[in-house]
């Protein structure tokens, strides 16, 4: 009797496991059960077909049951729901959805890849026509059909995460007026607050209404075809279509009913071989709990890249190739109109919760050589452990170059590099693409100076408290200061600093800032060598003023 591997769920984890199994073993019997009508599709591309950037729907379909059968000899059964696992008999109970027929299939190894489902709390009206989630192609088709049939002119997006913002951007491209409702004090929670302010400003500039700390608490039928949303504050908002996108929860019912162990996050617990508490059953993708690569704590991080790798690793282990899944670092990216926001590793909120010491650095370099046309400023934040120098996280926002720098820093974090190691990275340089001192190198240089006590830094969030005891010093040029400064600052341009040192108090610490941090670093070096106590404001006026947006 041939060895049988059954896979519950396709898309990223399940489909990758199936094809990897076949490449490793021609004799295996592989069966994939998919509850929906499509076994392999680009779910990350769904918003972009809604908005028309991906014009052909068929581009989203990566494999069909027929192509998987022809190329990989895999038995794919769409619209088949695995209802129960009989671990003692090593069998699953399957329901063929179009007919209702129930049957059983045996397995030697079982892979669970049911994914995660949109979180839908007990909010009245979520089942009304015109309220949608976006998880798969049928969801996408329903949204497109509804908007066409009802000539939608306004949309409400519940949730300011990655999918919510992608949908907002795409609906805005179609000329639909958008409003975003978020329960947190900021959008894009994987980034820190000061890093998302430019994104929020960009959205408002495009006419998007952002409602922070004001989640949707009820939906009802409005006038005509519209829906009325009631928020926590008691406000009402009218919309022709509602996209519900406040996060996802792991699909664990099948695992729970089978008595498999869940982790502290509520997702399926697996070992580093991706085996569940039953060694014959593996789990991959958005249903599992992982280890966060920085905090080393249990985490639920549903991302397509890790799911793909997990499918491959589970297949390796089933075929006798020892393979381990180490950790997930949460590397992610989103485009919002002209800006890109990207992140990797841990943010300040996560590090504080985990009790890990950290030092944050902000800088605002250009995306490529400033003298070459088309250079844009990039807001870059790098976080590291001041005791060991180990890199802990990074975030970037800008019109160009955010993806490149976060990819480099993601590799650096996973490779165990320190902040000082960034100085020596040899990265591509030509004027259209970068600078001789890449932003990643610059972050390392700043960190090296801090670590070796050539300068001390303060954060934007420290300014209000420090202003009570320290003297703020603005070393920018007069034209810059005319556009705004931090209240209470003495203005002495950097070029005049040496000749005007007597104007600065020696009995107070000086908090020095310029526009982005470089000139104020030079000022601090002058001041320190003349006996002044001073700190450089990390990210300087640019970062501080961003928090006022």
mmCIF file with all atom_site columns, N, CA, C and O in Angstrom, residues 66 89 97 117 125 133 167 222 226 238 269 292 365-366 392 419 440 448 456 474 481 494 499-500:
data_model
loop_
_atom_site.group_PDB
_atom_site.id
_atom_site.type_symbol
_atom_site.label_atom_id
_atom_site.label_alt_id
_atom_site.label_comp_id
_atom_site.label_asym_id
_atom_site.label_entity_id
_atom_site.label_seq_id
_atom_site.pdbx_PDB_ins_code
_atom_site.Cartn_x
_atom_site.Cartn_y
_atom_site.Cartn_z
_atom_site.occupancy
_atom_site.B_iso_or_equiv
_atom_site.pdbx_formal_charge
_atom_site.auth_seq_id
_atom_site.auth_comp_id
_atom_site.auth_asym_id
_atom_site.auth_atom_id
_atom_site.pdbx_PDB_model_num
ATOM 1  N N  . UNK A 1 66  ? -6.629  20.782 -12.450 1.00 0.00 ? 66  UNK A N  1
ATOM 2  C CA . UNK A 1 66  ? -6.197  20.098 -13.662 1.00 0.00 ? 66  UNK A CA 1
ATOM 3  C C  . UNK A 1 66  ? -4.692  20.256 -13.888 1.00 0.00 ? 66  UNK A C  1
ATOM 4  O O  . UNK A 1 66  ? -3.997  19.292 -14.247 1.00 0.00 ? 66  UNK A O  1
ATOM 5  N N  . UNK A 1 89  ? -7.711  6.148  14.031  1.00 0.00 ? 89  UNK A N  1
ATOM 6  C CA . UNK A 1 89  ? -7.785  5.376  12.785  1.00 0.00 ? 89  UNK A CA 1
ATOM 7  C C  . UNK A 1 89  ? -6.915  5.968  11.681  1.00 0.00 ? 89  UNK A C  1
ATOM 8  O O  . UNK A 1 89  ? -6.764  5.353  10.625  1.00 0.00 ? 89  UNK A O  1
ATOM 9  N N  . UNK A 1 97  ? -19.044 19.327 -0.787  1.00 0.00 ? 97  UNK A N  1
ATOM 10 C CA . UNK A 1 97  ? -20.010 20.394 -0.559  1.00 0.00 ? 97  UNK A CA 1
ATOM 11 C C  . UNK A 1 97  ? -21.127 20.478 -1.599  1.00 0.00 ? 97  UNK A C  1
ATOM 12 O O  . UNK A 1 97  ? -22.287 20.700 -1.234  1.00 0.00 ? 97  UNK A O  1
ATOM 13 N N  . UNK A 1 117 ? -9.057  33.190 9.245   1.00 0.00 ? 117 UNK A N  1
ATOM 14 C CA . UNK A 1 117 ? -10.310 33.788 8.787   1.00 0.00 ? 117 UNK A CA 1
ATOM 15 C C  . UNK A 1 117 ? -10.424 35.210 9.313   1.00 0.00 ? 117 UNK A C  1
ATOM 16 O O  . UNK A 1 117 ? -9.938  35.519 10.403  1.00 0.00 ? 117 UNK A O  1
ATOM 17 N N  . UNK A 1 125 ? -25.132 43.885 12.330  1.00 0.00 ? 125 UNK A N  1
ATOM 18 C CA . UNK A 1 125 ? -25.157 44.320 10.948  1.00 0.00 ? 125 UNK A CA 1
ATOM 19 C C  . UNK A 1 125 ? -24.057 43.783 10.070  1.00 0.00 ? 125 UNK A C  1
ATOM 20 O O  . UNK A 1 125 ? -24.017 44.090 8.872   1.00 0.00 ? 125 UNK A O  1
ATOM 21 N N  . UNK A 1 133 ? -15.899 40.912 3.661   1.00 0.00 ? 133 UNK A N  1
ATOM 22 C CA . UNK A 1 133 ? -14.509 40.644 4.017   1.00 0.00 ? 133 UNK A CA 1
ATOM 23 C C  . UNK A 1 133 ? -13.798 40.255 2.717   1.00 0.00 ? 133 UNK A C  1
ATOM 24 O O  . UNK A 1 133 ? -14.448 39.966 1.715   1.00 0.00 ? 133 UNK A O  1
ATOM 25 N N  . UNK A 1 167 ? -7.025  47.969 0.364   1.00 0.00 ? 167 UNK A N  1
ATOM 26 C CA . UNK A 1 167 ? -8.372  48.110 -0.188  1.00 0.00 ? 167 UNK A CA 1
ATOM 27 C C  . UNK A 1 167 ? -8.768  49.580 -0.284  1.00 0.00 ? 167 UNK A C  1
ATOM 28 O O  . UNK A 1 167 ? -9.378  50.011 -1.270  1.00 0.00 ? 167 UNK A O  1
ATOM 29 N N  . UNK A 1 222 ? -29.200 52.226 5.762   1.00 0.00 ? 222 UNK A N  1
ATOM 30 C CA . UNK A 1 222 ? -29.344 53.671 5.723   1.00 0.00 ? 222 UNK A CA 1
ATOM 31 C C  . UNK A 1 222 ? -30.355 54.087 4.680   1.00 0.00 ? 222 UNK A C  1
ATOM 32 O O  . UNK A 1 222 ? -31.234 53.299 4.291   1.00 0.00 ? 222 UNK A O  1
ATOM 33 N N  . UNK A 1 226 ? -27.560 52.908 0.815   1.00 0.00 ? 226 UNK A N  1
ATOM 34 C CA . UNK A 1 226 ? -26.415 53.077 1.695   1.00 0.00 ? 226 UNK A CA 1
ATOM 35 C C  . UNK A 1 226 ? -26.581 52.328 3.012   1.00 0.00 ? 226 UNK A C  1
ATOM 36 O O  . UNK A 1 226 ? -27.680 51.911 3.394   1.00 0.00 ? 226 UNK A O  1
ATOM 37 N N  . UNK A 1 238 ? -22.292 57.317 6.585   1.00 0.00 ? 238 UNK A N  1
ATOM 38 C CA . UNK A 1 238 ? -22.998 56.642 5.499   1.00 0.00 ? 238 UNK A CA 1
ATOM 39 C C  . UNK A 1 238 ? -21.997 56.104 4.484   1.00 0.00 ? 238 UNK A C  1
ATOM 40 O O  . UNK A 1 238 ? -21.039 56.794 4.116   1.00 0.00 ? 238 UNK A O  1
ATOM 41 N N  . UNK A 1 269 ? -0.254  24.803 18.005  1.00 0.00 ? 269 UNK A N  1
ATOM 42 C CA . UNK A 1 269 ? 1.123   24.704 18.472  1.00 0.00 ? 269 UNK A CA 1
ATOM 43 C C  . UNK A 1 269 ? 1.865   23.651 17.656  1.00 0.00 ? 269 UNK A C  1
ATOM 44 O O  . UNK A 1 269 ? 1.381   22.537 17.469  1.00 0.00 ? 269 UNK A O  1
ATOM 45 N N  . UNK A 1 292 ? 8.644   34.406 17.575  1.00 0.00 ? 292 UNK A N  1
ATOM 46 C CA . UNK A 1 292 ? 9.106   35.678 17.024  1.00 0.00 ? 292 UNK A CA 1
ATOM 47 C C  . UNK A 1 292 ? 10.627  35.681 17.028  1.00 0.00 ? 292 UNK A C  1
ATOM 48 O O  . UNK A 1 292 ? 11.262  35.390 18.036  1.00 0.00 ? 292 UNK A O  1
ATOM 49 N N  . UNK A 1 365 ? 17.738  60.101 5.323   1.00 0.00 ? 365 UNK A N  1
ATOM 50 C CA . UNK A 1 365 ? 18.593  60.220 4.131   1.00 0.00 ? 365 UNK A CA 1
ATOM 51 C C  . UNK A 1 365 ? 17.754  60.245 2.863   1.00 0.00 ? 365 UNK A C  1
ATOM 52 O O  . UNK A 1 365 ? 16.551  59.965 2.873   1.00 0.00 ? 365 UNK A O  1
ATOM 53 N N  . UNK A 1 366 ? 18.409  60.575 1.749   1.00 0.00 ? 366 UNK A N  1
ATOM 54 C CA . UNK A 1 366 ? 17.738  60.497 0.457   1.00 0.00 ? 366 UNK A CA 1
ATOM 55 C C  . UNK A 1 366 ? 17.743  59.060 -0.059  1.00 0.00 ? 366 UNK A C  1
ATOM 56 O O  . UNK A 1 366 ? 18.626  58.263 0.283   1.00 0.00 ? 366 UNK A O  1
ATOM 57 N N  . UNK A 1 392 ? 17.466  44.774 16.379  1.00 0.00 ? 392 UNK A N  1
ATOM 58 C CA . UNK A 1 392 ? 16.182  44.267 16.864  1.00 0.00 ? 392 UNK A CA 1
ATOM 59 C C  . UNK A 1 392 ? 15.016  44.552 15.915  1.00 0.00 ? 392 UNK A C  1
ATOM 60 O O  . UNK A 1 392 ? 14.048  43.799 15.890  1.00 0.00 ? 392 UNK A O  1
ATOM 61 N N  . UNK A 1 419 ? 24.554  46.687 15.242  1.00 0.00 ? 419 UNK A N  1
ATOM 62 C CA . UNK A 1 419 ? 24.405  48.015 14.660  1.00 0.00 ? 419 UNK A CA 1
ATOM 63 C C  . UNK A 1 419 ? 25.723  48.473 14.039  1.00 0.00 ? 419 UNK A C  1
ATOM 64 O O  . UNK A 1 419 ? 25.729  49.105 12.977  1.00 0.00 ? 419 UNK A O  1
ATOM 65 N N  . UNK A 1 440 ? 21.520  52.493 5.063   1.00 0.00 ? 440 UNK A N  1
ATOM 66 C CA . UNK A 1 440 ? 21.815  51.427 6.025   1.00 0.00 ? 440 UNK A CA 1
ATOM 67 C C  . UNK A 1 440 ? 23.190  51.647 6.654   1.00 0.00 ? 440 UNK A C  1
ATOM 68 O O  . UNK A 1 440 ? 23.368  51.482 7.866   1.00 0.00 ? 440 UNK A O  1
ATOM 69 N N  . UNK A 1 448 ? 27.204  53.468 15.770  1.00 0.00 ? 448 UNK A N  1
ATOM 70 C CA . UNK A 1 448 ? 28.595  53.330 16.203  1.00 0.00 ? 448 UNK A CA 1
ATOM 71 C C  . UNK A 1 448 ? 28.994  54.529 17.073  1.00 0.00 ? 448 UNK A C  1
ATOM 72 O O  . UNK A 1 448 ? 29.659  54.377 18.105  1.00 0.00 ? 448 UNK A O  1
ATOM 73 N N  . UNK A 1 456 ? 25.379  61.438 22.614  1.00 0.00 ? 456 UNK A N  1
ATOM 74 C CA . UNK A 1 456 ? 24.188  60.845 23.221  1.00 0.00 ? 456 UNK A CA 1
ATOM 75 C C  . UNK A 1 456 ? 22.972  61.340 22.446  1.00 0.00 ? 456 UNK A C  1
ATOM 76 O O  . UNK A 1 456 ? 22.993  62.450 21.887  1.00 0.00 ? 456 UNK A O  1
ATOM 77 N N  . UNK A 1 474 ? 18.548  75.088 18.245  1.00 0.00 ? 474 UNK A N  1
ATOM 78 C CA . UNK A 1 474 ? 18.244  74.858 16.834  1.00 0.00 ? 474 UNK A CA 1
ATOM 79 C C  . UNK A 1 474 ? 19.424  75.374 16.003  1.00 0.00 ? 474 UNK A C  1
ATOM 80 O O  . UNK A 1 474 ? 19.720  76.579 16.004  1.00 0.00 ? 474 UNK A O  1
ATOM 81 N N  . UNK A 1 481 ? 14.285  77.796 9.955   1.00 0.00 ? 481 UNK A N  1
ATOM 82 C CA . UNK A 1 481 ? 13.657  78.134 11.237  1.00 0.00 ? 481 UNK A CA 1
ATOM 83 C C  . UNK A 1 481 ? 12.393  78.962 11.018  1.00 0.00 ? 481 UNK A C  1
ATOM 84 O O  . UNK A 1 481 ? 11.414  78.843 11.768  1.00 0.00 ? 481 UNK A O  1
ATOM 85 N N  . UNK A 1 494 ? 24.626  76.408 12.646  1.00 0.00 ? 494 UNK A N  1
ATOM 86 C CA . UNK A 1 494 ? 25.827  75.615 12.875  1.00 0.00 ? 494 UNK A CA 1
ATOM 87 C C  . UNK A 1 494 ? 27.100  76.385 12.509  1.00 0.00 ? 494 UNK A C  1
ATOM 88 O O  . UNK A 1 494 ? 28.095  76.342 13.244  1.00 0.00 ? 494 UNK A O  1
ATOM 89 N N  . UNK A 1 499 ? 31.572  80.773 17.250  1.00 0.00 ? 499 UNK A N  1
ATOM 90 C CA . UNK A 1 499 ? 31.722  82.189 17.626  1.00 0.00 ? 499 UNK A CA 1
ATOM 91 C C  . UNK A 1 499 ? 30.650  82.647 18.611  1.00 0.00 ? 499 UNK A C  1
ATOM 92 O O  . UNK A 1 499 ? 30.747  83.761 19.157  1.00 0.00 ? 499 UNK A O  1
ATOM 93 N N  . UNK A 1 500 ? 29.650  81.805 18.842  1.00 0.00 ? 500 UNK A N  1
ATOM 94 C CA . UNK A 1 500 ? 28.551  82.213 19.732  1.00 0.00 ? 500 UNK A CA 1
ATOM 95 C C  . UNK A 1 500 ? 28.356  81.268 20.904  1.00 0.00 ? 500 UNK A C  1
ATOM 96 O O  . UNK A 1 500 ? 27.288  81.210 21.510  1.00 0.00 ? 500 UNK A O  1
#
